[in-house]
PDB file of C-alpha atoms in Angstrom:
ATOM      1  CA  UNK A1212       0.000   0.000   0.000  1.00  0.00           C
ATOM      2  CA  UNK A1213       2.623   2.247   0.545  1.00  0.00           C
ATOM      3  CA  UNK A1214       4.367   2.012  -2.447  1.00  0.00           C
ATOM      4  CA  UNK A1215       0.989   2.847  -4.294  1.00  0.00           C
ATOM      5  CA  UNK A1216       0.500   5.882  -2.166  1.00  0.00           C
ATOM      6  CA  UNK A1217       4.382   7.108  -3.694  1.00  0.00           C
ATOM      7  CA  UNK A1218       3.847   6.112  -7.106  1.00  0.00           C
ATOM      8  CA  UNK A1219       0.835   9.422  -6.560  1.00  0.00           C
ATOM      9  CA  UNK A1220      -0.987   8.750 -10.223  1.00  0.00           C
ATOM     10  CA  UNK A1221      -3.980   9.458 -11.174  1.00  0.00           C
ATOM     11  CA  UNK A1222      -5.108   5.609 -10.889  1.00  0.00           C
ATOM     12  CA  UNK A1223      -2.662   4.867  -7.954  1.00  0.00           C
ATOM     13  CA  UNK A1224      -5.379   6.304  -5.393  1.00  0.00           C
ATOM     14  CA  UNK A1225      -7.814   3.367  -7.199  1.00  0.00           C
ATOM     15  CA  UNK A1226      -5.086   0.616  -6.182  1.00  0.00           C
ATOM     16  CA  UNK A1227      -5.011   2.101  -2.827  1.00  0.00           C
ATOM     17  CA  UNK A1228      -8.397   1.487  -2.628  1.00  0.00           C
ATOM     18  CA  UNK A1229      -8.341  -1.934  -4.005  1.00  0.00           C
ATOM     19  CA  UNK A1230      -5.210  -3.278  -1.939  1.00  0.00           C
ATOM     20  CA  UNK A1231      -7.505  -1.345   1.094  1.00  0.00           C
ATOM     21  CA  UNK A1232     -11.115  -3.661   0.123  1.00  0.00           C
ATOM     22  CA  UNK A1233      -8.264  -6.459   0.083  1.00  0.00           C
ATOM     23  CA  UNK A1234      -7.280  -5.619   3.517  1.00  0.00           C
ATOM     24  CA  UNK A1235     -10.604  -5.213   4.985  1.00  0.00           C
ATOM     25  CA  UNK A1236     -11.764  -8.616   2.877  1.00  0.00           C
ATOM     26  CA  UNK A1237      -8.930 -10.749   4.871  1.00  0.00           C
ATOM     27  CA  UNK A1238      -9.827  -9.283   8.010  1.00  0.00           C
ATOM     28  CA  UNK A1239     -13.584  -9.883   7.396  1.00  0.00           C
ATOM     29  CA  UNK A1240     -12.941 -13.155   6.771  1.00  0.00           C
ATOM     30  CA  UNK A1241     -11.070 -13.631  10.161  1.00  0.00           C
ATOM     31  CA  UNK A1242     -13.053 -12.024  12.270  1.00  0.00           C
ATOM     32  CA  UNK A1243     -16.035 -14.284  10.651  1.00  0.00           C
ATOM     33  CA  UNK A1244     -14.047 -17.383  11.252  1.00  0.00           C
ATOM     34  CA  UNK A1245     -12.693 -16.568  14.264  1.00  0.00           C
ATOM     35  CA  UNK A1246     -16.365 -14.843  15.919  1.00  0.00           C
ATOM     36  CA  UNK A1247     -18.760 -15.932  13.955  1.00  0.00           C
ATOM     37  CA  UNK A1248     -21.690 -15.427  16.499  1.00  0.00           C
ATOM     38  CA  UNK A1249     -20.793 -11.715  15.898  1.00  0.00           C
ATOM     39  CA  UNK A1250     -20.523 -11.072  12.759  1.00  0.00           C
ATOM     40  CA  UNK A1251     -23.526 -10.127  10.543  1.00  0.00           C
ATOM     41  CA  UNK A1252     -23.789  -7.772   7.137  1.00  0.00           C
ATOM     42  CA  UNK A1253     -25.306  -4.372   7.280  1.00  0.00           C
ATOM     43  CA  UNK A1254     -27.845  -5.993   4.590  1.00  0.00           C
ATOM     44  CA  UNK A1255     -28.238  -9.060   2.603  1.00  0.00           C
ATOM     45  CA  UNK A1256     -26.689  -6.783  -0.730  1.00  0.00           C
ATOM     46  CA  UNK A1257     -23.415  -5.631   1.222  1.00  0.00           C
ATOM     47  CA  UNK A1258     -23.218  -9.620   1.812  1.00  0.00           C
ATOM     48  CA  UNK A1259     -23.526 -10.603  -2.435  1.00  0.00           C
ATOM     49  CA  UNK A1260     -21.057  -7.645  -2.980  1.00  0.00           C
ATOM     50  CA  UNK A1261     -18.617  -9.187  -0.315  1.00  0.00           C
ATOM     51  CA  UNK A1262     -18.989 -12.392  -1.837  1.00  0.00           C
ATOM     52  CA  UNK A1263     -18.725 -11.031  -5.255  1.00  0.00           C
ATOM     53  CA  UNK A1264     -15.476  -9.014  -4.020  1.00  0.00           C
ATOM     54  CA  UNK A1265     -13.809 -12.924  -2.766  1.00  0.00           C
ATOM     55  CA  UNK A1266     -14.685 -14.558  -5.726  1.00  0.00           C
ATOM     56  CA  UNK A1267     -13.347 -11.843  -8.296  1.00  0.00           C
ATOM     57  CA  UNK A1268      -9.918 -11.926  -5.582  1.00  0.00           C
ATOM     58  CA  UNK A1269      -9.793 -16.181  -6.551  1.00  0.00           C
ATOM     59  CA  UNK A1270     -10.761 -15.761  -9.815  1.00  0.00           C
ATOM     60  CA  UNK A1271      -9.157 -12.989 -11.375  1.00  0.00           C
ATOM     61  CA  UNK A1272      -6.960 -15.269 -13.807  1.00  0.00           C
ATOM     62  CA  UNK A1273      -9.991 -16.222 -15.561  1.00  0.00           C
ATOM     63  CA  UNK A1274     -12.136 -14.159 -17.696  1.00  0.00           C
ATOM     64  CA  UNK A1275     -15.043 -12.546 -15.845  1.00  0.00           C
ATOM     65  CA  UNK A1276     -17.975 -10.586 -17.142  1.00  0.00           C
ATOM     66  CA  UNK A1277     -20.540  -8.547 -15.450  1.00  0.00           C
ATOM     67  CA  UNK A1278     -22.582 -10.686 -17.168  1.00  0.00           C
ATOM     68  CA  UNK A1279     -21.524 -13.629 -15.114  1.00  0.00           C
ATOM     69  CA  UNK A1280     -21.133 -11.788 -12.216  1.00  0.00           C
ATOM     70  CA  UNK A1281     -24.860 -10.292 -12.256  1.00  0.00           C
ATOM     71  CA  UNK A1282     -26.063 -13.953 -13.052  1.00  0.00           C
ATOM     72  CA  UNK A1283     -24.240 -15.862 -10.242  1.00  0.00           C
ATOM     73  CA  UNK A1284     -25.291 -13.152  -7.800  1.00  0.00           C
ATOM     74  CA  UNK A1285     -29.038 -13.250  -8.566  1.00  0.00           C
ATOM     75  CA  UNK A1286     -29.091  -9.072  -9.762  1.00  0.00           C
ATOM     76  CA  UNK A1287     -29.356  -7.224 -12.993  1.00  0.00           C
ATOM     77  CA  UNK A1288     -26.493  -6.099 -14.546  1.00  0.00           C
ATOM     78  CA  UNK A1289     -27.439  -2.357 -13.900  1.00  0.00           C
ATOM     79  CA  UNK A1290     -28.485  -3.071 -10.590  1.00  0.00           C
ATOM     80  CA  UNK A1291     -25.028  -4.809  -9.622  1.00  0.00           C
ATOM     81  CA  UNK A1292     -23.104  -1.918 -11.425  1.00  0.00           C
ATOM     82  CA  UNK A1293     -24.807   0.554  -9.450  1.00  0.00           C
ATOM     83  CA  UNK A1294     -24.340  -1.195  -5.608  1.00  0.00           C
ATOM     84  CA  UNK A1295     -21.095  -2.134  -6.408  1.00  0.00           C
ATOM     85  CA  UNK A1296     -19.926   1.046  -7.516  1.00  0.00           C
ATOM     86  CA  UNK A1297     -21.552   2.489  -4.404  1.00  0.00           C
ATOM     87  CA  UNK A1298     -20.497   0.167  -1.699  1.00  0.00           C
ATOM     88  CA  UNK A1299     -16.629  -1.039  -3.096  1.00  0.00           C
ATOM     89  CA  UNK A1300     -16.065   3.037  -5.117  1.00  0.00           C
ATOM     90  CA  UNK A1301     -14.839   1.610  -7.985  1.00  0.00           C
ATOM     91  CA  UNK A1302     -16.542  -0.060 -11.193  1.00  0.00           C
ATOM     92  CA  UNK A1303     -16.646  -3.357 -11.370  1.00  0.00           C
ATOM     93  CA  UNK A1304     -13.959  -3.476 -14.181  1.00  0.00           C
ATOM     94  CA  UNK A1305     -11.826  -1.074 -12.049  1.00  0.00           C
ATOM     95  CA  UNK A1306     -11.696  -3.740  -8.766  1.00  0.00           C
ATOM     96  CA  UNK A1307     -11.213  -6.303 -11.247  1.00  0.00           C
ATOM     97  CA  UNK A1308      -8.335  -4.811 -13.308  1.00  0.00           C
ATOM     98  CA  UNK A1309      -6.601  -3.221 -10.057  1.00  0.00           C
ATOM     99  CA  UNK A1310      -6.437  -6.723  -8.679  1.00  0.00           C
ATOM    100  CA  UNK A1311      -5.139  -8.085 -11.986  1.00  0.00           C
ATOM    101  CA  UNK A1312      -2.526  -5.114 -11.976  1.00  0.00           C
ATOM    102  CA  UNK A1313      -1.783  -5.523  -8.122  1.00  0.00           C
ATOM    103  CA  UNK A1314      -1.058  -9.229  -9.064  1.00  0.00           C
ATOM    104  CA  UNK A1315       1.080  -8.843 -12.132  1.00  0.00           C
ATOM    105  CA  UNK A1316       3.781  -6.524 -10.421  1.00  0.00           C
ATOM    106  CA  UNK A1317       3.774  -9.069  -7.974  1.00  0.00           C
ATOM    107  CA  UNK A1318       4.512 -11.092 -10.581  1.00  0.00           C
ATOM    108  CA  UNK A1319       6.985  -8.567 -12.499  1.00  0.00           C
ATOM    109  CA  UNK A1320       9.301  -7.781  -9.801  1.00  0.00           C
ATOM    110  CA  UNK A1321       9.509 -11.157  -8.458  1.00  0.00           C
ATOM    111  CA  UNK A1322       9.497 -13.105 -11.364  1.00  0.00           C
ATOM    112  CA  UNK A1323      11.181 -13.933 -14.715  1.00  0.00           C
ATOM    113  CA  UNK A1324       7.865 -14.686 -16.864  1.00  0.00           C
ATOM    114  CA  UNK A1325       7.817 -12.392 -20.202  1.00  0.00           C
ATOM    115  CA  UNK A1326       5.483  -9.858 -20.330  1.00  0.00           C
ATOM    116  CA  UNK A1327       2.943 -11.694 -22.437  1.00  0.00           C
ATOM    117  CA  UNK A1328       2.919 -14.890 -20.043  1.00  0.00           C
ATOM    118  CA  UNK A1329       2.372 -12.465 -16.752  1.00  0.00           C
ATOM    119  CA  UNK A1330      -0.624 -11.256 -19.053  1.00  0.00           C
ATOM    120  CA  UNK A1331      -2.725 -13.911 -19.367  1.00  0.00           C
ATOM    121  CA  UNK A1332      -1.457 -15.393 -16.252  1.00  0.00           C
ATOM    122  CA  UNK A1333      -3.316 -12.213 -14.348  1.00  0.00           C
ATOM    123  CA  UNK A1334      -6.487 -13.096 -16.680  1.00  0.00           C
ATOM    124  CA  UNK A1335      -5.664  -9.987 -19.713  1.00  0.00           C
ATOM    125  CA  UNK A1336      -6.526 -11.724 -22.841  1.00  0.00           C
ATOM    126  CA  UNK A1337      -4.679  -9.034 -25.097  1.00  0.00           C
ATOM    127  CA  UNK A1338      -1.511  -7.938 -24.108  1.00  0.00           C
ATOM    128  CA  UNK A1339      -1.405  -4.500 -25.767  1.00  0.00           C
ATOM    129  CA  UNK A1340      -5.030  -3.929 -23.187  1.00  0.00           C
ATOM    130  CA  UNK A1341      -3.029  -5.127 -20.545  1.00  0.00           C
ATOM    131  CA  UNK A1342       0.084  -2.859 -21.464  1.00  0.00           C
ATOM    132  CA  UNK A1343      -2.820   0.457 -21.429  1.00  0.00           C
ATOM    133  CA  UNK A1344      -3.895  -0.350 -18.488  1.00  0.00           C
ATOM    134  CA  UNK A1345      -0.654  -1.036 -16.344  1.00  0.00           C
ATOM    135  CA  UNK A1346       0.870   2.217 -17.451  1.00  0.00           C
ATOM    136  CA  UNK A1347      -2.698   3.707 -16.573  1.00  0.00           C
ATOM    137  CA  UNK A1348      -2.545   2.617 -13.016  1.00  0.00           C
ATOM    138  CA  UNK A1349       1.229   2.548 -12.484  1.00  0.00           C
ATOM    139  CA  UNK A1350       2.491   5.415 -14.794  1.00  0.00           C
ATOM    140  CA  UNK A1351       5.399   3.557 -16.406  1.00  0.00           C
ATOM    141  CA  UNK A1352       5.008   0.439 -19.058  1.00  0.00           C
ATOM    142  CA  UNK A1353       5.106  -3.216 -17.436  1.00  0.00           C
ATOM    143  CA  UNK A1354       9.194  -3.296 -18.766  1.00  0.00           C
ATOM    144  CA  UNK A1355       9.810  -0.330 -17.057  1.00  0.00           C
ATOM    145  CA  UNK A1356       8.423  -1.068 -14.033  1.00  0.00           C
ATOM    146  CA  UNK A1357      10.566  -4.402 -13.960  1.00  0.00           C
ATOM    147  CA  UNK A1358      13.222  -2.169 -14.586  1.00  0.00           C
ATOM    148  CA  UNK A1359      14.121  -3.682 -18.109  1.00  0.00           C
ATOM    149  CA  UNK A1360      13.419  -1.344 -20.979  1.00  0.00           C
ATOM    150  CA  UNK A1361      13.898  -2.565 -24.400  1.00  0.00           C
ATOM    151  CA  UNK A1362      16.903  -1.953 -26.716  1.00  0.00           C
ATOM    152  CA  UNK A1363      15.041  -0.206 -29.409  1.00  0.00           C
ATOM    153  CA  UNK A1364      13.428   2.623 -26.474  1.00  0.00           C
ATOM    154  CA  UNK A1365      16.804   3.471 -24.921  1.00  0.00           C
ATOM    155  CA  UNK A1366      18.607   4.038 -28.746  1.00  0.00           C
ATOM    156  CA  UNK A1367      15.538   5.979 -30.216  1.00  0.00           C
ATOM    157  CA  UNK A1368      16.011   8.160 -26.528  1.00  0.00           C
ATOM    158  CA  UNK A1369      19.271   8.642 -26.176  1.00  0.00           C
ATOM    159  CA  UNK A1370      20.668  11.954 -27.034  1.00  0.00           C
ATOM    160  CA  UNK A1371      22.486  11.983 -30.521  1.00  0.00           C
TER     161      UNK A1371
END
């Protein structure tokens, strides 16, 4: 979390947000497990949403639509857009691509996979959308923020 708050982009204050619902999921989850006679959901639609949040957090390497999403939570689409927006602050497609981008500089720094593999491994099924939207959230591309840039970048940058 505190690495998002430095990076200060325009989307780094929707990671923060993300990596916080993350946060409060885990402890949820504890505090369920571990008192379960106390804990209870403000209403039954902050429960689907909560459920919703876990299963997009185990699922995110798969492809997900709001589609299926609406469907395996019993709502309409517009109707599950609108709560989750309003309960979680972010889209649907914002949670689920700031957890795909959490998880794939996770995978960038501490990994060799190419670019491409960590792609589809976080659940982008084009690479160029995934490339948009990790410099969106991060600020740099996902070889940059490895540290690697290519050969072609640092020649056609480098003063003459």
């Amino acid at each position: 979390m505190l690495s998002q708050y430095k990076i200060k982009t325009d989307s780094s204050f929707s990671q923060l947000k993300v990596l916080l619902a993350e946060l409060l999921i885990i402890l949820g989850e504890v505090h369920k497990h571990v008192f379960p006679e106390f804990y209870d959901y403000p209403n039954k639609i902050h429960e689907k949403i909560s459920e919703a949040m876990q299963y997009i957090n185990k699922n995110y390497m798969f492809p997900i639509t709001l589609t299926d999403m609406s469907q395996n939570f019993y709502l309409s689409k517009y109707h599950f857009c609108r709560v989750f927006k309003s309960i979680v602050g972010l889209t649907f497609t914002e949670y689920l691509n700031s957890i795909r981008i959490t998880q794939s500089q996770k995978l960038l720094k501490n990994t060799k996979m190419s670019v491409l593999k960590i792609s589809e491994a976080v659940g982008f099924e084009n690479q160029s959308h995934f490339g948009r939207v990790f410099k969106k959230a991060t600020g740099v591309s996902p070889l940059k923020y490895r540290g690697v840039e290519p050969q072609w970048f640092k020649k056609a940058n480098s003063p003459p």
